[in-house]
Each structure stands twice: as structure tokens, then as C-alpha cells.
mmCIF file of C-alpha atoms in Angstrom:
data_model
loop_
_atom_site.group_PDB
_atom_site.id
_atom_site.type_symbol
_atom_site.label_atom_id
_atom_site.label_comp_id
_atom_site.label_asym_id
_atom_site.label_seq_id
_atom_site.Cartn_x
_atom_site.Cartn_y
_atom_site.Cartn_z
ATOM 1 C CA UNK A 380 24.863 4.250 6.105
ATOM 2 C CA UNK A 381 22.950 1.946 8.284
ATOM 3 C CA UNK A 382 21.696 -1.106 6.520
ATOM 4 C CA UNK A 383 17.905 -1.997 7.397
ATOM 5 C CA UNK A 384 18.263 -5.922 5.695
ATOM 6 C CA UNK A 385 20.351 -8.547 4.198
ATOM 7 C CA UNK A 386 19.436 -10.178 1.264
ATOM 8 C CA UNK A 387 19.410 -13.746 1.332
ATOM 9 C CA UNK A 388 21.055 -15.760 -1.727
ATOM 10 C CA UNK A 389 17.397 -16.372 -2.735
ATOM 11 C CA UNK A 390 16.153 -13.042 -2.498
ATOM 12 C CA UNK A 391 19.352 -11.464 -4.154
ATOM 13 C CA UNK A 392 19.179 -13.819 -7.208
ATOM 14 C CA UNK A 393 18.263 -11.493 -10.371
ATOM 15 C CA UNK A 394 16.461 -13.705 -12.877
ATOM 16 C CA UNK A 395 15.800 -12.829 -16.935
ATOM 17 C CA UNK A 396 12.373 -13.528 -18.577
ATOM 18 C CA UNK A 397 8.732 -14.503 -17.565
ATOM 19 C CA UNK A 398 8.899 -17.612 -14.728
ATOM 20 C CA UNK A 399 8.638 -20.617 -16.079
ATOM 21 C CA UNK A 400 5.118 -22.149 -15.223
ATOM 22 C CA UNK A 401 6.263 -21.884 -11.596
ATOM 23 C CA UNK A 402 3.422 -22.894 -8.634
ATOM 24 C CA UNK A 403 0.426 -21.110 -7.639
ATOM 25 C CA UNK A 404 0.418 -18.921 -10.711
ATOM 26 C CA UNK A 405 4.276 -17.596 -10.512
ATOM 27 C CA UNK A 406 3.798 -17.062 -6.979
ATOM 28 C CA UNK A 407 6.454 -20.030 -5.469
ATOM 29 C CA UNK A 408 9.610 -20.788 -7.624
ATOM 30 C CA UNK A 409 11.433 -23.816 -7.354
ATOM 31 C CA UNK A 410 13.817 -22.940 -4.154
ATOM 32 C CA UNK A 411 10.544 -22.063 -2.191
ATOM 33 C CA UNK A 412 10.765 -18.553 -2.485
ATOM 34 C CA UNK A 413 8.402 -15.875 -3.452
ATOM 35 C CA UNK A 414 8.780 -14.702 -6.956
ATOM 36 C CA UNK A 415 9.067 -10.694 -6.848
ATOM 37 C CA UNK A 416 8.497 -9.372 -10.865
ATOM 38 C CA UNK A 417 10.352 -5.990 -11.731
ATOM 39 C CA UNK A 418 10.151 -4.012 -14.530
ATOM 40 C CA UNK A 419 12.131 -0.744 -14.696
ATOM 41 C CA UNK A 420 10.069 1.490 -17.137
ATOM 42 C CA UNK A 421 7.271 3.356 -15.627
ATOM 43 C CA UNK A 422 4.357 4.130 -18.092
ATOM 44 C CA UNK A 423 0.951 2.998 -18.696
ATOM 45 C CA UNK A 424 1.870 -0.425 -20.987
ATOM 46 C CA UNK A 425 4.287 -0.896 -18.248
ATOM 47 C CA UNK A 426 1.408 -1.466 -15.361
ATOM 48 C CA UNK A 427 -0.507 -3.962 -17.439
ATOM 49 C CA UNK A 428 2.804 -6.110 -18.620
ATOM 50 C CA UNK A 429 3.100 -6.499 -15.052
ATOM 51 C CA UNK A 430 0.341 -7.610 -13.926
ATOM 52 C CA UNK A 431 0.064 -10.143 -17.327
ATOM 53 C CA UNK A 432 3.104 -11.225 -15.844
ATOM 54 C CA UNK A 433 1.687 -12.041 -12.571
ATOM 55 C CA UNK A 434 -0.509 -14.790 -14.436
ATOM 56 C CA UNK A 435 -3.076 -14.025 -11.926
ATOM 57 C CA UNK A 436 -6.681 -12.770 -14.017
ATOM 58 C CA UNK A 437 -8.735 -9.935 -11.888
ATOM 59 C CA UNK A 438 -11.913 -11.430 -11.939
ATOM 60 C CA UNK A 439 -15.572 -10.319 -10.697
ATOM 61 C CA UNK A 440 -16.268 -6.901 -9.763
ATOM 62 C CA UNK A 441 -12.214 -5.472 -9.370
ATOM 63 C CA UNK A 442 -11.486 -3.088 -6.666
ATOM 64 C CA UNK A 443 -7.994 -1.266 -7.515
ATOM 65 C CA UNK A 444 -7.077 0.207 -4.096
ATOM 66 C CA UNK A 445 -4.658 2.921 -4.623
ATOM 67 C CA UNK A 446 -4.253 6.355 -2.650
ATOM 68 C CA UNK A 447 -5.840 9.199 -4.529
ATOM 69 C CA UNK A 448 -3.603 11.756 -2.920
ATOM 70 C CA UNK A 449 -3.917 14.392 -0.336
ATOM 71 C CA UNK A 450 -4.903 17.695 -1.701
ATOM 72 C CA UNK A 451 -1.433 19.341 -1.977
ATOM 73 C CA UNK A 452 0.502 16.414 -2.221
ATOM 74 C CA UNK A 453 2.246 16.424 -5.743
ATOM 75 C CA UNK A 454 3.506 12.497 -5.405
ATOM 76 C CA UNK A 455 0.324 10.017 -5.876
ATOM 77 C CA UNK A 456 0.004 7.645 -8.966
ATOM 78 C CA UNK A 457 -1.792 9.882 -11.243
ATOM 79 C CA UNK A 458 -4.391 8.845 -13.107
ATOM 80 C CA UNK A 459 -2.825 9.266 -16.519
ATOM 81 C CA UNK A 460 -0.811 6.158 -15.277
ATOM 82 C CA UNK A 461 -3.033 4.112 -13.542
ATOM 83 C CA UNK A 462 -6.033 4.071 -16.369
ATOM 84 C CA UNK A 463 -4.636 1.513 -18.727
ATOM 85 C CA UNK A 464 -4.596 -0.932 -16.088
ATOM 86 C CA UNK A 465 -8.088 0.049 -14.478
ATOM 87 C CA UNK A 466 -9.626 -0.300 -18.191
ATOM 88 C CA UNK A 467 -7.977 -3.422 -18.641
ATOM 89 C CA UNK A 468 -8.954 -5.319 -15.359
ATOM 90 C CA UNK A 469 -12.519 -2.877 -16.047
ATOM 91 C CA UNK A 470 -12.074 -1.970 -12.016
ATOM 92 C CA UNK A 471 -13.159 0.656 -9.658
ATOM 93 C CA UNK A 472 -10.798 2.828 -7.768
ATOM 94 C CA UNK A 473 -11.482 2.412 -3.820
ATOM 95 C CA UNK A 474 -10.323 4.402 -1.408
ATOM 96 C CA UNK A 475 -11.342 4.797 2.662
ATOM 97 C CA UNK A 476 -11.507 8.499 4.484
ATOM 98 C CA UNK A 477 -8.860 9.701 6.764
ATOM 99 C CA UNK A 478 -8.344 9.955 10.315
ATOM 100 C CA UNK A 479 -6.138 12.320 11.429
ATOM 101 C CA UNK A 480 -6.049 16.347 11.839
ATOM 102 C CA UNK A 481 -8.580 18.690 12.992
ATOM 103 C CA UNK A 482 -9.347 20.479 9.933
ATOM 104 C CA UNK A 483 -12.755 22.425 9.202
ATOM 105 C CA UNK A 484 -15.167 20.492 7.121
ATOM 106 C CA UNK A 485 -14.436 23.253 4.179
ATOM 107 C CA UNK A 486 -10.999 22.591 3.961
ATOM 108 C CA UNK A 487 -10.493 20.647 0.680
ATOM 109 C CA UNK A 488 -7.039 19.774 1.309
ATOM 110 C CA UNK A 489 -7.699 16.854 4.200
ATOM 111 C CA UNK A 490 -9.922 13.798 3.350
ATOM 112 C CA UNK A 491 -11.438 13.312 6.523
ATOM 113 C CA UNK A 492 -14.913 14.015 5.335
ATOM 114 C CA UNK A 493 -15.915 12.123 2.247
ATOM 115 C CA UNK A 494 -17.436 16.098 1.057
ATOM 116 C CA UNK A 495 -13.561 17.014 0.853
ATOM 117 C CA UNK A 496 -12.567 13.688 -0.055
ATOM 118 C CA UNK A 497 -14.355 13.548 -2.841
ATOM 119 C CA UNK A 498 -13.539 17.805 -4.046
ATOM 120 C CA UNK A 499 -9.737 16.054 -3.839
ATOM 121 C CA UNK A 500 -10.653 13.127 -5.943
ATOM 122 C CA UNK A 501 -11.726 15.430 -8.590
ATOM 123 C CA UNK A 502 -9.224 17.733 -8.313
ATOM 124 C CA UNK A 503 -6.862 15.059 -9.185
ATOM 125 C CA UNK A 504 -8.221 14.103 -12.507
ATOM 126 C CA UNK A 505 -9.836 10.258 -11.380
ATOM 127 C CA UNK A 506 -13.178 11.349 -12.561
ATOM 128 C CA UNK A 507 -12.002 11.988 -15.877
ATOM 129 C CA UNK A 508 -11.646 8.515 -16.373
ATOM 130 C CA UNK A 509 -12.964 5.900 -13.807
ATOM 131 C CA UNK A 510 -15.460 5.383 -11.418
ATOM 132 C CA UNK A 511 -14.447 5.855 -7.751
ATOM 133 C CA UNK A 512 -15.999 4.976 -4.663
ATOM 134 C CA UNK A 513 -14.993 5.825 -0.815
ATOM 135 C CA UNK A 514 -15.859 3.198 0.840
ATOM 136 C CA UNK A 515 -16.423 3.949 4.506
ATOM 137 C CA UNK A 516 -18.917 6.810 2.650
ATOM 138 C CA UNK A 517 -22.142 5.636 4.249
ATOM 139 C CA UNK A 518 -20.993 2.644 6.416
ATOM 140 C CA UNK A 519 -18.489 -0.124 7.716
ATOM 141 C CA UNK A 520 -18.446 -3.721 8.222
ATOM 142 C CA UNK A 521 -15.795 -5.884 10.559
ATOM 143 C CA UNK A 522 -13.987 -8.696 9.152
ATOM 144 C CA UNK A 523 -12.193 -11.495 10.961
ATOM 145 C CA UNK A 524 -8.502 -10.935 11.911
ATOM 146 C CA UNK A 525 -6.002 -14.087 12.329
ATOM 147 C CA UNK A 526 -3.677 -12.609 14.580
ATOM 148 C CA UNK A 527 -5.586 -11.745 17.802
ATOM 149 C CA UNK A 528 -2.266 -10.096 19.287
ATOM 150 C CA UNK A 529 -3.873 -6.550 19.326
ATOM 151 C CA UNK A 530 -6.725 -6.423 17.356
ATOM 152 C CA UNK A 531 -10.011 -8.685 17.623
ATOM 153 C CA UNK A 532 -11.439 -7.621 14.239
ATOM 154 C CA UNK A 533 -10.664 -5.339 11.691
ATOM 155 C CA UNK A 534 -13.264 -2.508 10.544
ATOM 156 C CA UNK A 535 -12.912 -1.613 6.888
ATOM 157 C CA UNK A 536 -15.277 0.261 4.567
ATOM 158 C CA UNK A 537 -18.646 -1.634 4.043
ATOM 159 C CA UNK A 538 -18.245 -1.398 0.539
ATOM 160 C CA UNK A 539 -15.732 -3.993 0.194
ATOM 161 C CA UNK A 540 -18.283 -6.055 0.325
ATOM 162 C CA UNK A 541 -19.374 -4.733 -2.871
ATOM 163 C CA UNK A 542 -15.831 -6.017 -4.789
ATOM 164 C CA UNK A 543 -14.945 -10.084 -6.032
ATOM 165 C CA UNK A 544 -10.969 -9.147 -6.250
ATOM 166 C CA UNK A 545 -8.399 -6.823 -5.060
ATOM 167 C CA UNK A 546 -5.635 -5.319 -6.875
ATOM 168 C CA UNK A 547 -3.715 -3.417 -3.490
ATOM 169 C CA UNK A 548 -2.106 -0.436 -5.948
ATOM 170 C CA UNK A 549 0.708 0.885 -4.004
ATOM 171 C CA UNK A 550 2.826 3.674 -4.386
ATOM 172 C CA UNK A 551 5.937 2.526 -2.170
ATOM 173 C CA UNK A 552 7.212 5.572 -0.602
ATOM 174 C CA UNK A 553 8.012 6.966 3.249
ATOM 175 C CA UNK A 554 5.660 7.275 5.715
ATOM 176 C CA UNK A 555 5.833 9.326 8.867
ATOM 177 C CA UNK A 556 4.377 6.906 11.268
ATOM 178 C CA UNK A 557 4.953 3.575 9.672
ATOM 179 C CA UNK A 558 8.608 4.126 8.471
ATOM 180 C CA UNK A 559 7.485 3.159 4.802
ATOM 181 C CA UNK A 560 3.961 2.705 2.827
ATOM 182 C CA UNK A 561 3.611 0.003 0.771
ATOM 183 C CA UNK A 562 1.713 -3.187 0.223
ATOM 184 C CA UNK A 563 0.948 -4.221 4.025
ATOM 185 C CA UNK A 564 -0.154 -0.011 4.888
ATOM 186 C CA UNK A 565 -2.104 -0.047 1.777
ATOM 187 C CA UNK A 566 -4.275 -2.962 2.496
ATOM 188 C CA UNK A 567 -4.471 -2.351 6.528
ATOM 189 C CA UNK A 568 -4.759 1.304 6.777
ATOM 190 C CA UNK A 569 -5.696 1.986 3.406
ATOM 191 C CA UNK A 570 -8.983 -0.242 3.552
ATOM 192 C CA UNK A 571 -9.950 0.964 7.214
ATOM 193 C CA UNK A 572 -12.925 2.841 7.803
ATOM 194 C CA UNK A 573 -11.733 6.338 10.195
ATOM 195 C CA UNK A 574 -12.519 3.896 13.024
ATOM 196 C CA UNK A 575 -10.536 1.174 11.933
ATOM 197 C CA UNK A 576 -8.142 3.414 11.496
ATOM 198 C CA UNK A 577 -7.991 4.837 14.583
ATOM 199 C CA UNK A 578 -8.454 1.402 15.718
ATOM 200 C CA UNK A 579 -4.649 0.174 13.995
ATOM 201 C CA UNK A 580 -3.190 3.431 14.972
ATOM 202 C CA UNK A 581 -3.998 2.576 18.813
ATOM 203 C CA UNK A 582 -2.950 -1.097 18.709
ATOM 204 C CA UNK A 583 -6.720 -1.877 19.473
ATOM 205 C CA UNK A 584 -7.168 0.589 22.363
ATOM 206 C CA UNK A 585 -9.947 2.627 20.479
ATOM 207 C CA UNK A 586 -12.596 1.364 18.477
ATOM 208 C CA UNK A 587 -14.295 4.430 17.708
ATOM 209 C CA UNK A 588 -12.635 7.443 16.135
ATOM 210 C CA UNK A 589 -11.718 10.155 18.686
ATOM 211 C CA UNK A 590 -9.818 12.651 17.429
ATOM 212 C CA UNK A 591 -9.178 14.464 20.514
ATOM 213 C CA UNK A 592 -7.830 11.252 21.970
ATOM 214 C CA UNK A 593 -6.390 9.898 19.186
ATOM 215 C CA UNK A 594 -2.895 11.143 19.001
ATOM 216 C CA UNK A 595 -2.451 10.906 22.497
ATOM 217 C CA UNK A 596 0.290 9.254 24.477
ATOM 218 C CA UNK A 597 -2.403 7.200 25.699
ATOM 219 C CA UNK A 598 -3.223 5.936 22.576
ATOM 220 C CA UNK A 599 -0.342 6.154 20.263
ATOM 221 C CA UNK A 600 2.470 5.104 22.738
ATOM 222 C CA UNK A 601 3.494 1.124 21.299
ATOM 223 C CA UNK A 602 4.979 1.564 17.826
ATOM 224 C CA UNK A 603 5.658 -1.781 17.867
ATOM 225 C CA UNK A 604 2.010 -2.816 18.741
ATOM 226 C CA UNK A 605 1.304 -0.139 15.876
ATOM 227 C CA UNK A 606 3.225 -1.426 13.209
ATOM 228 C CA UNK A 607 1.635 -5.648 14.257
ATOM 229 C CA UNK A 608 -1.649 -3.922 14.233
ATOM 230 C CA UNK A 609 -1.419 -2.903 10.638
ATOM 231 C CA UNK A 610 0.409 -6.708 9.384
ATOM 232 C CA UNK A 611 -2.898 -8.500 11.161
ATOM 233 C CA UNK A 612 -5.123 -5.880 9.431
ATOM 234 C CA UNK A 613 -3.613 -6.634 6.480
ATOM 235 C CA UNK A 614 -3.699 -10.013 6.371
ATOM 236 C CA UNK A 615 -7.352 -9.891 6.849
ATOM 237 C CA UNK A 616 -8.175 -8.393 3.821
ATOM 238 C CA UNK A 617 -5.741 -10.512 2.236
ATOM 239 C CA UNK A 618 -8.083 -13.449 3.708
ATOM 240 C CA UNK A 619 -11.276 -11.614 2.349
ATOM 241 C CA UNK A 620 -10.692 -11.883 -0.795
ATOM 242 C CA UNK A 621 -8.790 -15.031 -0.769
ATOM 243 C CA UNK A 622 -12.527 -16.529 -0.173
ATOM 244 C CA UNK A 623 -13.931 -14.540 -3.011
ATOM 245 C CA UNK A 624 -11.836 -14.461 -6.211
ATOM 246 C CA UNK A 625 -8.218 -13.225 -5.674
ATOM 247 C CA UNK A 626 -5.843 -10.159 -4.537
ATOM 248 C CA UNK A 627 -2.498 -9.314 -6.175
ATOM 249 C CA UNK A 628 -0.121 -6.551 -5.160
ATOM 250 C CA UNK A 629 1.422 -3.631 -7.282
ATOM 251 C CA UNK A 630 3.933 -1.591 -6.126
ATOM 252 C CA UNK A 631 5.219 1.922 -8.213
ATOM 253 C CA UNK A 632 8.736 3.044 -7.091
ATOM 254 C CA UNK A 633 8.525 6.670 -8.058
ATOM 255 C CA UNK A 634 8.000 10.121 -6.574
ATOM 256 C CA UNK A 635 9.484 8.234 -3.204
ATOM 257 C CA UNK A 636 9.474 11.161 -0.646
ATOM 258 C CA UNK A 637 9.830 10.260 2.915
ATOM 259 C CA UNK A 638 6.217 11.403 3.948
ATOM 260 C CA UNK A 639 3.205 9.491 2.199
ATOM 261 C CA UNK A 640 1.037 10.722 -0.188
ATOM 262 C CA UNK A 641 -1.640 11.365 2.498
ATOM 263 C CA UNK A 642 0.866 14.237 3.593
ATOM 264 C CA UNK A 643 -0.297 17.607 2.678
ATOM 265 C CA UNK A 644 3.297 19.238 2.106
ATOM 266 C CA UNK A 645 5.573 16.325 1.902
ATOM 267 C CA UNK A 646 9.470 16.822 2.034
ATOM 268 C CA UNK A 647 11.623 16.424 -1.181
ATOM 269 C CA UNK A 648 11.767 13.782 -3.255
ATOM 270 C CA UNK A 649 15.660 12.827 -2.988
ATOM 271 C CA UNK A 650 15.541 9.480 -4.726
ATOM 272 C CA UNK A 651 15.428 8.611 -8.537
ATOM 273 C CA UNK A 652 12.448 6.723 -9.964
ATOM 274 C CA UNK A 653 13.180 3.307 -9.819
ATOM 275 C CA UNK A 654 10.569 0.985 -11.428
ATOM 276 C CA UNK A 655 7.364 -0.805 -11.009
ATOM 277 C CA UNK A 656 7.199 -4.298 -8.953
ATOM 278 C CA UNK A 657 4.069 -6.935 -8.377
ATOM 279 C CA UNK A 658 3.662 -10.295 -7.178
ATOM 280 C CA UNK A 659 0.900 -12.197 -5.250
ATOM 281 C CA UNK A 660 3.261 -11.928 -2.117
ATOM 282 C CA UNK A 661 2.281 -8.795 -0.206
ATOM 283 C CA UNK A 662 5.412 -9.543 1.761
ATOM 284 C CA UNK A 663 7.867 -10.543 -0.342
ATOM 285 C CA UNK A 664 6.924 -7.119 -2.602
ATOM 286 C CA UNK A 665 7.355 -5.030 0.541
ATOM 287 C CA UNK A 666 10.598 -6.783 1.073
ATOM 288 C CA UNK A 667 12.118 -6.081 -2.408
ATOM 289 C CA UNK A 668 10.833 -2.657 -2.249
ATOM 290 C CA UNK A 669 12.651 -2.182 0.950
ATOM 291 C CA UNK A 670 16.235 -4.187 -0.030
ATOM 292 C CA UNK A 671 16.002 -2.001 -3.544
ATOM 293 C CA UNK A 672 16.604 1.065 -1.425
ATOM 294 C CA UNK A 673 18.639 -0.484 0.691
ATOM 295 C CA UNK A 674 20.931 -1.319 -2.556
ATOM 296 C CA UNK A 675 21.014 2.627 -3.529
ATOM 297 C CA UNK A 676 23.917 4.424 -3.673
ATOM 298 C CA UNK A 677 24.397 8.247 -2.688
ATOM 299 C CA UNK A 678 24.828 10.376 -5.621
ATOM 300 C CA UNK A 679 24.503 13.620 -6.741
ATOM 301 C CA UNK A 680 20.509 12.902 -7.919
ATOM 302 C CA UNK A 681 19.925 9.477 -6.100
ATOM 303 C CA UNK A 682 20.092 9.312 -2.162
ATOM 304 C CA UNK A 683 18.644 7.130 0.184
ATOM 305 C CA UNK A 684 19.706 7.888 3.550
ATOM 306 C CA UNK A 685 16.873 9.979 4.813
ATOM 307 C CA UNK A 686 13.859 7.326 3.826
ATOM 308 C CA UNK A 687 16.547 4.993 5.280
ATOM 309 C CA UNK A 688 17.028 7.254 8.345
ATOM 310 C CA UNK A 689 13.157 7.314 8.713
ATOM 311 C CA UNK A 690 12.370 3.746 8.585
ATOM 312 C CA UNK A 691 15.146 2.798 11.327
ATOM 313 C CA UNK A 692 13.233 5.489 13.113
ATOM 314 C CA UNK A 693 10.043 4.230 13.424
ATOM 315 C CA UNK A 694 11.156 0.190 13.172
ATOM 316 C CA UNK A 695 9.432 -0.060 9.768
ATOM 317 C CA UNK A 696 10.509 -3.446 8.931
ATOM 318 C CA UNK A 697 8.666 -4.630 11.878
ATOM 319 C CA UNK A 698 5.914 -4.519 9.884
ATOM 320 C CA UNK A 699 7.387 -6.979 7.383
ATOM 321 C CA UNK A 700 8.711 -9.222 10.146
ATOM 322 C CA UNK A 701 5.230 -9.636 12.024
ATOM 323 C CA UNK A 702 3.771 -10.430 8.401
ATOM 324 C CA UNK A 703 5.647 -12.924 8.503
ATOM 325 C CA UNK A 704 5.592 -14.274 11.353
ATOM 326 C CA UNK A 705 2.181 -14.638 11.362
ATOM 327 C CA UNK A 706 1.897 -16.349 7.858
ATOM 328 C CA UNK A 707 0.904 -13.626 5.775
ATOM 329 C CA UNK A 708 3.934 -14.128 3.348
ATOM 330 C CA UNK A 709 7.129 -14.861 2.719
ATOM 331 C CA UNK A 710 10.365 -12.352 2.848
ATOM 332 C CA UNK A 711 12.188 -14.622 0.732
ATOM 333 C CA UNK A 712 11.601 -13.954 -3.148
ATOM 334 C CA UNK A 713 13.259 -14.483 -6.451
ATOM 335 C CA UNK A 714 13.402 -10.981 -8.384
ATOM 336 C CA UNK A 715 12.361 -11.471 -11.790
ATOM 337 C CA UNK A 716 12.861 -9.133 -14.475
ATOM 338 C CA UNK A 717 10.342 -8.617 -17.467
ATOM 339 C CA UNK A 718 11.794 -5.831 -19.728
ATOM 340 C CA UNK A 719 12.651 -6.821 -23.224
ATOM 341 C CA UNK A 720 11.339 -9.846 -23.103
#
């Protein structure tokens, strides 16, 4: 099986316990590494341990962007598992509309009107317990972007401007254009309006949504360009909310299908459940996510080769490497694990 990534020493080193009072809230240990935290139960108590052991406090009004699942699509964080952490951090679910498809406006199984979108949200229990808003709704606002390589600006819901602090809930998974979702697609993609969106898709070719245009060769031709777009979106609204209070990353390995959650009818889920990761590193949690596959081994219930197979495909790390590259992180990180202690 090809190998996407070799760990470093640093990144490979498996610590025990809570870090020890290490800089910028847990986020730098002492080699100058990211520090990665891992616990492998999945539950409710689990989500808030780890973010209590991020050290980081979700202050202000808290936006928890997380997908809420395409209609069909069996594999989003439900609700059931999210609340706990969404009471504790007393946070709003955001999401942003889709952009792809064709789909009449009474089809309640594609989120590219918020009328569906919302008939979805529902449908998937979120109402039961938290508020929810969809933030490219009624409007959209642009936001600066660092990395000019593709994209000037990026356009993201308007009501972001509504939130103090960001918790980027990700449900780390495959993705059929990206390679993988995870942090970086969840704050880039995730928080763009349909015309950012379409915007990231097209490397910066098309600033309004055109769906007949959209999928084009024309516009959809430089998956590289693609997958930069989506690191310098990201790192904008990383940047946002540095200036207000704070972001921090979450990342559920579970359900991992090859196709993202915004896919309809995804393919099987082939991989066991593996555990829930955070750290205030959107980078350095992509990177873990991505090396913990990598570490898999094929057996009767647990294979990775095909979300393997499908991030070689579409040059997913990429993503990670532009990140990088352009400061948003760092893809070194100390794994720290935070069960029984």
C-alpha cells in the first residue's frame, strides 16, 4: 500500500497525560512541535475532556462549525454527540449552503437552498437541542486572505460576523474532490457562502456562483490551485477570529467513508472508528488525522486502502503542505493521549 507521509520522530512520539503547562495554551511543546491531543473513546464526556484538555476557554458568542449532513447521508456527527459540548461552550451550530448539483428547489435531500437546508437540519435532530443558523441565509461578507496566490479575498457567510470564537467541528473523513475533509475543508469550504464556494472550487476564476459553469473544465481544471485555494481560505478564518477571541479545532475519527458527509449516498464505511483528536493547530490535527490512517493495517473489519487510494488521487495532502507553507500551522506535532488520566 502506498504510503501518503512519514512521520517525523516528533510527530511519531506518543506521549501519556495532560501537557505539562506547555506554550500558548498546550499549543507548542518543548521540541517546537505542535501538540496533537487524542483520546480514543467516542461519546459525549469524551468531546468536552478534549477540548478541557486543549486549555483554550470558548469565549463570547461560540460558533461550533460542524457539517449537519446531507439528507441521505447516514455518517455526520449526530447531535446526540455533539450537544454536551455545544451546552458546555453554550454555542450555536453554523453551517453555510451548498454549491453543487442541479436539484429542484423541493428536493430536501441537497442543501443548496437554505428552504431544504434547513427541512435537512431538522430532519437530523439539531433542533431538538440547539440553535442553528446558516449563515450565507440572507447575506455574505469578504474577509482578507494572506495568501494572494489564487484568491484575493475570501467570501464567507455574513453571519460570522455575528460569532466572538470558533470551534471548526470536524468529522475527518474522505472527500471526493479534496482527497480528505477535515480541519482546513471545514473552515475554507465549510464557512463559504455558495459564491465563495464556487469561488475555492475555481481557484479564484468565478466569483459568483454559476452552476452551469461551475463544474466545467474551464473552471475546475487545477486541482492543485483547488486544493491552495481552500489552505488560504482557511487560514483566513483562522485570522478572523484570531482578532476576536479564539478558534480551536476538533476532529471525530468515525463513520470515515471515502465521500464526505455532504454526499447524498456515500460508499461504505470500510474503516473502524478510531477516536476523537483537537488541538489549536488546524494543521498539525489534519496531519495526525492523515498519518493515523496511514498507520492502519488491513484486516478483516479495518482497511484503509481505498480513503488512501482516494487521497493520492486527488493530491490531498497538498492541502496540508500549502498550509504550511504559507504559515497557517505546523505539520510537526507531539500526539498526546488523555484517556485514563
Amino acid at each position: 500500500m502506498k504510503k501518503l507521509m512519514i512521520l517525523t520522530a516528533a510527530a511519531a512520539m506518543m506521549l501519556t497525560g495532560r501537557a505539562q503547562n506547555n506554550a500558548q495554551q498546550g499549543t507548542v511543546a518543548n521540541n517546537g512541535t505542535s501538540t496533537v491531543y487524542l483520546t480514543k473513546t467516542i461519546s459525549p464526556e469524551a468531546l468536552v475532556n478534549i477540548y478541557k484538555a486543549l486549555g483554550v476557554e470558548a469565549k463570547g458568542r461560540v460558533a461550533v462549525k460542524m457539517s449537519t449532513g446531507e439528507g441521505s447521508n447516514p455518517n455526520y456527527l449526530k447531535p446526540e454527540l455533539v450537544k454536551d459540548l455545544v451546552y458546555e461552550v453554550d454555542g450555536t451550530i453554523v453551517e453555510c449552503n451548498t454549491a453543487y448539483g442541479n436539484a429542484p428547489k423541493d428536493k430536501q435531500d441537497e442543501r443548496t437552498t437554505s428552504e431544504n437546508h434547513w427541512k435537512v437540519i431538522e430532519r437530523h435532530g439539531f433542533l431538538k437541542y440547539f440553535p442553528v443558523d446558516i449563515m450565507d441565509e440572507y447575506d455574505e461578507i469578504r474577509i482578507p486572505v494572506k495568501d494572494q496566490s489564487h484568491l484575493k479575498y475570501d467570501i464567507v457567510g455574513g453571519h460570522i460576523a455575528n460569532y466572538d470564537f470558533m470551534i471548526a467541528l470536524n468529522h475527518f473523513k474522505g472527500h471526493p474532490m479534496g482527497g480528505y475533509g477535515g480541519a482546513l475543508k471545514n473552515l475554507s469550504i465549510g464557512c463559504g457562502s455558495q459564491n465563495g464556494k464556487a469561488y475555492i472550487h475555481s481557484a479564484g476564476k468565478m466569483t459568483k456562483l454559476d452552476m452551469s459553469k461551475l463544474w466545467t473544465p474551464e473552471y475546475i481544471g487545477d486541482q492543485d490551485g483547488f486544493l491552495e485555494s481552500m489552505a488560504a481560505a482557511a487560514q483566513a478564518v483562522v485570522n478572523y477570529f484570531e482578532k476576536r477571541q479564539g478558534i480551536i479545532y476538533i476532529s471525530v475519527m468515525n463513520n470515515m467513508s471515502i465521500d464526505c458527509d455532504c454526499v447524498d449516498h456515500p460508499e461504505p464505511v470500510k474503516l473502524e472508528d478510531y477516536g476523537i483528536l483537537a488541538s489549536t493547530d488546524p494543521v498539525a490535527l489534519d496531519q495526525a488525522c492523515i498519518d493515523i490512517i496511514n498507520q492502519q493495517k488491513v484486516t478483516a473489519t479495518n482497511d484503509p486502502t481505498d480513503l488512501l487510494n482516494r487521497i493520492d488521487k486527488q493530491h490531498g495532502v497538498h492541502t496540508i503542505e500549502h498550509a504550511a507553507k504559507i504559515g497557517l500551522g505546523n505539520r510537526k506535532y507531539t500526539l498526546v493521549e488523555i484517556d485514563n488520566k
